PDB file of C-alpha atoms in Angstrom:
ATOM      1  CA  UNK A  10       0.000   0.000   0.000  1.00 42.00           C
ATOM      2  CA  UNK A  11       1.122   3.596  -0.497  1.00 51.00           C
ATOM      3  CA  UNK A  12       3.080   5.539   2.074  1.00 53.00           C
ATOM      4  CA  UNK A  13       1.004   7.892   4.247  1.00 54.00           C
ATOM      5  CA  UNK A  14       3.335  10.752   3.272  1.00 60.00           C
ATOM      6  CA  UNK A  15       4.070  13.852   5.297  1.00 63.00           C
ATOM      7  CA  UNK A  16       0.805  13.799   7.250  1.00 61.00           C
ATOM      8  CA  UNK A  17       1.560  10.247   8.325  1.00 66.00           C
ATOM      9  CA  UNK A  18       5.064  11.186   9.441  1.00 72.00           C
ATOM     10  CA  UNK A  19       3.683  14.177  11.379  1.00 76.00           C
ATOM     11  CA  UNK A  20       1.068  11.971  13.005  1.00 75.00           C
ATOM     12  CA  UNK A  21       3.630   9.344  13.956  1.00 77.00           C
ATOM     13  CA  UNK A  22       5.965  12.024  15.337  1.00 84.00           C
ATOM     14  CA  UNK A  23       3.114  13.009  17.657  1.00 84.00           C
ATOM     15  CA  UNK A  24       2.666   9.418  18.857  1.00 86.00           C
ATOM     16  CA  UNK A  25      -0.144   8.419  16.471  1.00 84.00           C
ATOM     17  CA  UNK A  26      -0.412   5.763  13.798  1.00 83.00           C
ATOM     18  CA  UNK A  27      -1.254   6.121  10.126  1.00 81.00           C
ATOM     19  CA  UNK A  28      -1.740   4.072   7.001  1.00 85.00           C
ATOM     20  CA  UNK A  29      -2.887   5.103   3.542  1.00 88.00           C
ATOM     21  CA  UNK A  30      -5.290   3.501   1.090  1.00 92.00           C
ATOM     22  CA  UNK A  31      -5.730   5.109  -2.311  1.00 94.00           C
ATOM     23  CA  UNK A  32      -9.299   5.036  -3.601  1.00 97.00           C
ATOM     24  CA  UNK A  33     -11.579   6.696  -6.130  1.00 98.00           C
ATOM     25  CA  UNK A  34     -14.572   7.991  -4.148  1.00 98.00           C
ATOM     26  CA  UNK A  35     -16.810   7.541  -7.183  1.00 98.00           C
ATOM     27  CA  UNK A  36     -16.357   3.768  -6.879  1.00 98.00           C
ATOM     28  CA  UNK A  37     -18.324   2.374  -3.900  1.00 98.00           C
ATOM     29  CA  UNK A  38     -16.226  -0.814  -3.789  1.00 98.00           C
ATOM     30  CA  UNK A  39     -13.006   1.174  -3.445  1.00 98.00           C
ATOM     31  CA  UNK A  40     -14.500   3.293  -0.651  1.00 98.00           C
ATOM     32  CA  UNK A  41     -15.648   0.137   1.156  1.00 98.00           C
ATOM     33  CA  UNK A  42     -12.077  -1.120   0.846  1.00 98.00           C
ATOM     34  CA  UNK A  43     -10.857   1.999   2.702  1.00 97.00           C
ATOM     35  CA  UNK A  44     -13.285   1.353   5.558  1.00 97.00           C
ATOM     36  CA  UNK A  45     -12.293  -2.301   5.708  1.00 97.00           C
ATOM     37  CA  UNK A  46      -8.605  -1.354   5.737  1.00 96.00           C
ATOM     38  CA  UNK A  47      -9.197   0.807   8.829  1.00 95.00           C
ATOM     39  CA  UNK A  48     -10.934  -2.095  10.565  1.00 96.00           C
ATOM     40  CA  UNK A  49      -8.173  -4.511   9.549  1.00 96.00           C
ATOM     41  CA  UNK A  50      -5.373  -2.170  10.681  1.00 94.00           C
ATOM     42  CA  UNK A  51      -6.933  -0.838  13.899  1.00 94.00           C
ATOM     43  CA  UNK A  52      -9.629  -3.338  14.871  1.00 95.00           C
ATOM     44  CA  UNK A  53     -12.481  -0.888  14.386  1.00 95.00           C
ATOM     45  CA  UNK A  54     -13.584   2.267  12.646  1.00 96.00           C
ATOM     46  CA  UNK A  55     -14.723   4.996  15.044  1.00 95.00           C
ATOM     47  CA  UNK A  56     -14.400   8.188  12.977  1.00 96.00           C
ATOM     48  CA  UNK A  57     -14.924   8.775   9.281  1.00 97.00           C
ATOM     49  CA  UNK A  58     -14.014  12.167   7.798  1.00 97.00           C
ATOM     50  CA  UNK A  59     -14.937  12.631   4.165  1.00 95.00           C
ATOM     51  CA  UNK A  60     -13.315  15.575   2.377  1.00 93.00           C
ATOM     52  CA  UNK A  61     -12.796  14.640  -1.295  1.00 92.00           C
ATOM     53  CA  UNK A  62     -13.845  17.378  -3.718  1.00 95.00           C
ATOM     54  CA  UNK A  63     -13.263  18.789  -7.185  1.00 96.00           C
ATOM     55  CA  UNK A  64     -14.029  22.269  -8.491  1.00 97.00           C
ATOM     56  CA  UNK A  65     -15.033  23.481 -11.944  1.00 97.00           C
ATOM     57  CA  UNK A  66     -14.893  27.253 -12.470  1.00 97.00           C
ATOM     58  CA  UNK A  67     -16.947  28.088 -15.544  1.00 97.00           C
ATOM     59  CA  UNK A  68     -20.130  29.806 -16.630  1.00 98.00           C
ATOM     60  CA  UNK A  69     -23.001  27.321 -16.597  1.00 98.00           C
ATOM     61  CA  UNK A  70     -23.465  27.766 -20.362  1.00 98.00           C
ATOM     62  CA  UNK A  71     -19.884  26.528 -20.912  1.00 98.00           C
ATOM     63  CA  UNK A  72     -20.231  23.518 -18.607  1.00 98.00           C
ATOM     64  CA  UNK A  73     -20.693  20.184 -20.333  1.00 98.00           C
ATOM     65  CA  UNK A  74     -23.069  17.588 -18.911  1.00 98.00           C
ATOM     66  CA  UNK A  75     -20.067  15.306 -18.367  1.00 98.00           C
ATOM     67  CA  UNK A  76     -18.212  17.968 -16.342  1.00 98.00           C
ATOM     68  CA  UNK A  77     -21.271  18.705 -14.226  1.00 98.00           C
ATOM     69  CA  UNK A  78     -21.787  14.973 -13.628  1.00 98.00           C
ATOM     70  CA  UNK A  79     -18.140  14.483 -12.602  1.00 98.00           C
ATOM     71  CA  UNK A  80     -18.416  17.191  -9.931  1.00 98.00           C
ATOM     72  CA  UNK A  81     -21.629  15.607  -8.617  1.00 98.00           C
ATOM     73  CA  UNK A  82     -20.061  12.125  -8.697  1.00 98.00           C
ATOM     74  CA  UNK A  83     -16.968  13.144  -6.712  1.00 98.00           C
ATOM     75  CA  UNK A  84     -18.415  15.750  -4.364  1.00 98.00           C
ATOM     76  CA  UNK A  85     -21.887  14.381  -3.595  1.00 98.00           C
ATOM     77  CA  UNK A  86     -21.882  10.704  -4.515  1.00 98.00           C
ATOM     78  CA  UNK A  87     -18.409  10.315  -3.022  1.00 98.00           C
ATOM     79  CA  UNK A  88     -19.843  11.498   0.306  1.00 98.00           C
ATOM     80  CA  UNK A  89     -22.752   9.073  -0.085  1.00 98.00           C
ATOM     81  CA  UNK A  90     -20.352   6.202  -0.810  1.00 98.00           C
ATOM     82  CA  UNK A  91     -18.282   7.171   2.237  1.00 98.00           C
ATOM     83  CA  UNK A  92     -21.307   7.132   4.525  1.00 98.00           C
ATOM     84  CA  UNK A  93     -22.455   3.791   3.112  1.00 98.00           C
ATOM     85  CA  UNK A  94     -19.014   2.297   3.720  1.00 98.00           C
ATOM     86  CA  UNK A  95     -18.478   3.749   7.203  1.00 98.00           C
ATOM     87  CA  UNK A  96     -21.906   3.692   8.840  1.00 98.00           C
ATOM     88  CA  UNK A  97     -22.170  -0.103   9.324  1.00 97.00           C
ATOM     89  CA  UNK A  98     -18.825  -0.044  11.178  1.00 97.00           C
ATOM     90  CA  UNK A  99     -19.659   3.078  13.189  1.00 98.00           C
ATOM     91  CA  UNK A 100     -22.973   1.607  14.329  1.00 96.00           C
ATOM     92  CA  UNK A 101     -21.192  -1.334  15.991  1.00 95.00           C
ATOM     93  CA  UNK A 102     -19.356   0.595  18.712  1.00 92.00           C
ATOM     94  CA  UNK A 103     -20.442   4.178  18.104  1.00 97.00           C
ATOM     95  CA  UNK A 104     -18.530   6.929  16.450  1.00 97.00           C
ATOM     96  CA  UNK A 105     -18.507  10.032  14.332  1.00 98.00           C
ATOM     97  CA  UNK A 106     -19.446  10.452  10.680  1.00 98.00           C
ATOM     98  CA  UNK A 107     -18.039  13.799   9.549  1.00 98.00           C
ATOM     99  CA  UNK A 108     -18.625  15.288   6.117  1.00 97.00           C
ATOM    100  CA  UNK A 109     -16.715  18.326   4.917  1.00 96.00           C
ATOM    101  CA  UNK A 110     -18.758  20.407   2.543  1.00 96.00           C
ATOM    102  CA  UNK A 111     -18.582  24.157   1.932  1.00 95.00           C
ATOM    103  CA  UNK A 112     -20.338  27.426   2.566  1.00 93.00           C
ATOM    104  CA  UNK A 113     -21.380  26.820  -1.038  1.00 91.00           C
ATOM    105  CA  UNK A 114     -23.952  24.460   0.482  1.00 92.00           C
ATOM    106  CA  UNK A 115     -25.866  27.521   1.695  1.00 93.00           C
ATOM    107  CA  UNK A 116     -24.911  30.232  -0.795  1.00 92.00           C
ATOM    108  CA  UNK A 117     -24.432  29.979  -4.528  1.00 92.00           C
ATOM    109  CA  UNK A 118     -21.185  31.311  -5.993  1.00 92.00           C
ATOM    110  CA  UNK A 119     -21.093  32.561  -9.600  1.00 94.00           C
ATOM    111  CA  UNK A 120     -19.054  30.373 -11.971  1.00 96.00           C
ATOM    112  CA  UNK A 121     -19.369  27.428  -9.566  1.00 96.00           C
ATOM    113  CA  UNK A 122     -22.802  26.009 -10.454  1.00 97.00           C
ATOM    114  CA  UNK A 123     -21.806  22.336 -10.372  1.00 98.00           C
ATOM    115  CA  UNK A 124     -19.726  22.755  -7.207  1.00 96.00           C
ATOM    116  CA  UNK A 125     -22.461  24.611  -5.316  1.00 97.00           C
ATOM    117  CA  UNK A 126     -25.123  22.173  -6.537  1.00 98.00           C
ATOM    118  CA  UNK A 127     -23.026  19.290  -5.205  1.00 98.00           C
ATOM    119  CA  UNK A 128     -22.508  21.035  -1.864  1.00 97.00           C
ATOM    120  CA  UNK A 129     -26.240  21.822  -1.546  1.00 97.00           C
ATOM    121  CA  UNK A 130     -26.820  18.123  -2.179  1.00 97.00           C
ATOM    122  CA  UNK A 131     -24.387  17.160   0.583  1.00 97.00           C
ATOM    123  CA  UNK A 132     -26.190  19.455   3.007  1.00 97.00           C
ATOM    124  CA  UNK A 133     -29.563  17.843   2.259  1.00 98.00           C
ATOM    125  CA  UNK A 134     -28.084  14.358   2.369  1.00 98.00           C
ATOM    126  CA  UNK A 135     -26.291  14.848   5.687  1.00 98.00           C
ATOM    127  CA  UNK A 136     -29.267  16.604   7.299  1.00 98.00           C
ATOM    128  CA  UNK A 137     -31.582  13.751   6.340  1.00 98.00           C
ATOM    129  CA  UNK A 138     -29.076  11.070   7.317  1.00 98.00           C
ATOM    130  CA  UNK A 139     -28.631  12.760  10.706  1.00 98.00           C
ATOM    131  CA  UNK A 140     -32.398  12.529  11.298  1.00 98.00           C
ATOM    132  CA  UNK A 141     -32.463   8.852  10.308  1.00 98.00           C
ATOM    133  CA  UNK A 142     -29.520   8.038  12.583  1.00 98.00           C
ATOM    134  CA  UNK A 143     -31.175   9.907  15.455  1.00 97.00           C
ATOM    135  CA  UNK A 144     -34.529   8.190  14.860  1.00 98.00           C
ATOM    136  CA  UNK A 145     -32.799   4.808  14.793  1.00 97.00           C
ATOM    137  CA  UNK A 146     -31.082   5.709  18.071  1.00 97.00           C
ATOM    138  CA  UNK A 147     -27.743   4.740  16.562  1.00 97.00           C
ATOM    139  CA  UNK A 148     -24.624   5.660  18.579  1.00 98.00           C
ATOM    140  CA  UNK A 149     -23.263   7.809  15.747  1.00 98.00           C
ATOM    141  CA  UNK A 150     -22.908  11.573  15.467  1.00 98.00           C
ATOM    142  CA  UNK A 151     -23.414  12.970  11.970  1.00 98.00           C
ATOM    143  CA  UNK A 152     -21.790  16.327  11.252  1.00 98.00           C
ATOM    144  CA  UNK A 153     -21.485  18.556   8.190  1.00 97.00           C
ATOM    145  CA  UNK A 154     -18.588  21.022   8.377  1.00 97.00           C
ATOM    146  CA  UNK A 155     -19.198  23.883   5.914  1.00 96.00           C
ATOM    147  CA  UNK A 156     -16.084  26.066   5.760  1.00 95.00           C
ATOM    148  CA  UNK A 157     -15.668  29.241   3.771  1.00 93.00           C
ATOM    149  CA  UNK A 158     -12.589  29.584   1.570  1.00 92.00           C
ATOM    150  CA  UNK A 159      -9.708  27.583   3.010  1.00 93.00           C
ATOM    151  CA  UNK A 160      -6.062  27.988   1.988  1.00 92.00           C
ATOM    152  CA  UNK A 161      -5.711  24.668   0.155  1.00 91.00           C
ATOM    153  CA  UNK A 162      -4.693  23.820  -3.439  1.00 90.00           C
ATOM    154  CA  UNK A 163      -8.380  23.492  -4.527  1.00 91.00           C
ATOM    155  CA  UNK A 164      -8.321  26.622  -6.711  1.00 90.00           C
ATOM    156  CA  UNK A 165      -4.860  25.760  -8.058  1.00 91.00           C
ATOM    157  CA  UNK A 166      -6.133  22.353  -9.182  1.00 91.00           C
ATOM    158  CA  UNK A 167      -9.595  23.423 -10.351  1.00 93.00           C
ATOM    159  CA  UNK A 168     -10.654  23.027 -13.942  1.00 94.00           C
ATOM    160  CA  UNK A 169     -11.291  26.490 -15.292  1.00 95.00           C
ATOM    161  CA  UNK A 170     -12.950  27.898 -18.378  1.00 96.00           C
ATOM    162  CA  UNK A 171     -12.609  31.578 -17.522  1.00 95.00           C
ATOM    163  CA  UNK A 172      -9.270  32.154 -19.239  1.00 93.00           C
ATOM    164  CA  UNK A 173      -7.333  32.903 -16.051  1.00 93.00           C
ATOM    165  CA  UNK A 174      -6.371  31.034 -12.913  1.00 90.00           C
ATOM    166  CA  UNK A 175      -9.348  31.213 -10.564  1.00 90.00           C
ATOM    167  CA  UNK A 176      -8.893  33.025  -7.274  1.00 87.00           C
ATOM    168  CA  UNK A 177     -10.602  31.969  -4.075  1.00 83.00           C
ATOM    169  CA  UNK A 178     -13.115  34.498  -2.742  1.00 84.00           C
ATOM    170  CA  UNK A 179     -11.969  36.178   0.489  1.00 87.00           C
ATOM    171  CA  UNK A 180     -11.753  35.921   3.371  1.00 89.00           C
ATOM    172  CA  UNK A 181      -9.377  32.985   3.183  1.00 92.00           C
ATOM    173  CA  UNK A 182      -8.850  30.920   6.333  1.00 93.00           C
ATOM    174  CA  UNK A 183      -6.022  28.574   7.225  1.00 94.00           C
ATOM    175  CA  UNK A 184      -6.744  24.812   7.242  1.00 93.00           C
ATOM    176  CA  UNK A 185      -6.345  24.580  11.031  1.00 94.00           C
ATOM    177  CA  UNK A 186      -9.772  26.217  11.396  1.00 94.00           C
ATOM    178  CA  UNK A 187     -11.322  23.201   9.656  1.00 95.00           C
ATOM    179  CA  UNK A 188      -9.068  20.784  11.535  1.00 94.00           C
ATOM    180  CA  UNK A 189     -10.277  22.240  14.846  1.00 95.00           C
ATOM    181  CA  UNK A 190     -13.922  21.864  13.762  1.00 96.00           C
ATOM    182  CA  UNK A 191     -13.352  18.256  12.673  1.00 96.00           C
ATOM    183  CA  UNK A 192     -11.561  17.388  15.922  1.00 95.00           C
ATOM    184  CA  UNK A 193     -14.407  18.943  17.898  1.00 96.00           C
ATOM    185  CA  UNK A 194     -16.975  16.943  15.895  1.00 97.00           C
ATOM    186  CA  UNK A 195     -14.959  13.746  16.378  1.00 96.00           C
TER     187      UNK A 195
END
């Protein structure tokens, strides 16, 4: 399996353990493999944080159906696949299901129609799942973290059709703000 990289070294330096499992979140079988790897390595799965996302920056009229579908598949369906893979394990001993979405789940952003649509979908999905988990009295917390612009490579790696490198809308926060929210939710 692949090396956990710098984050794994940092975690180990702090006394933690890490392993890595590469997966395409659009493939439910690969996402299930990630969950199973955690159980195999650590004996259980108690926290699942799902953060995979892609961004297309383009006017809606210049967005192809295939591009729009890809954003939905990664951003929304990837989160669905993650919950489907993790929830059966989390239900066994209790735990936290944490989805990272975006403020785009509550407010549309011009030139980001597919991205914001996917994030709105995550918000509806997680809200409904939270109600089902609560009604079933399952020992699982379900959280949706919706950060504003975070200083990550997302805009550097985004597909763009606007003729220039897209710039993240300010204010721009450091990733530790999201890390703190995720740790609190966990």
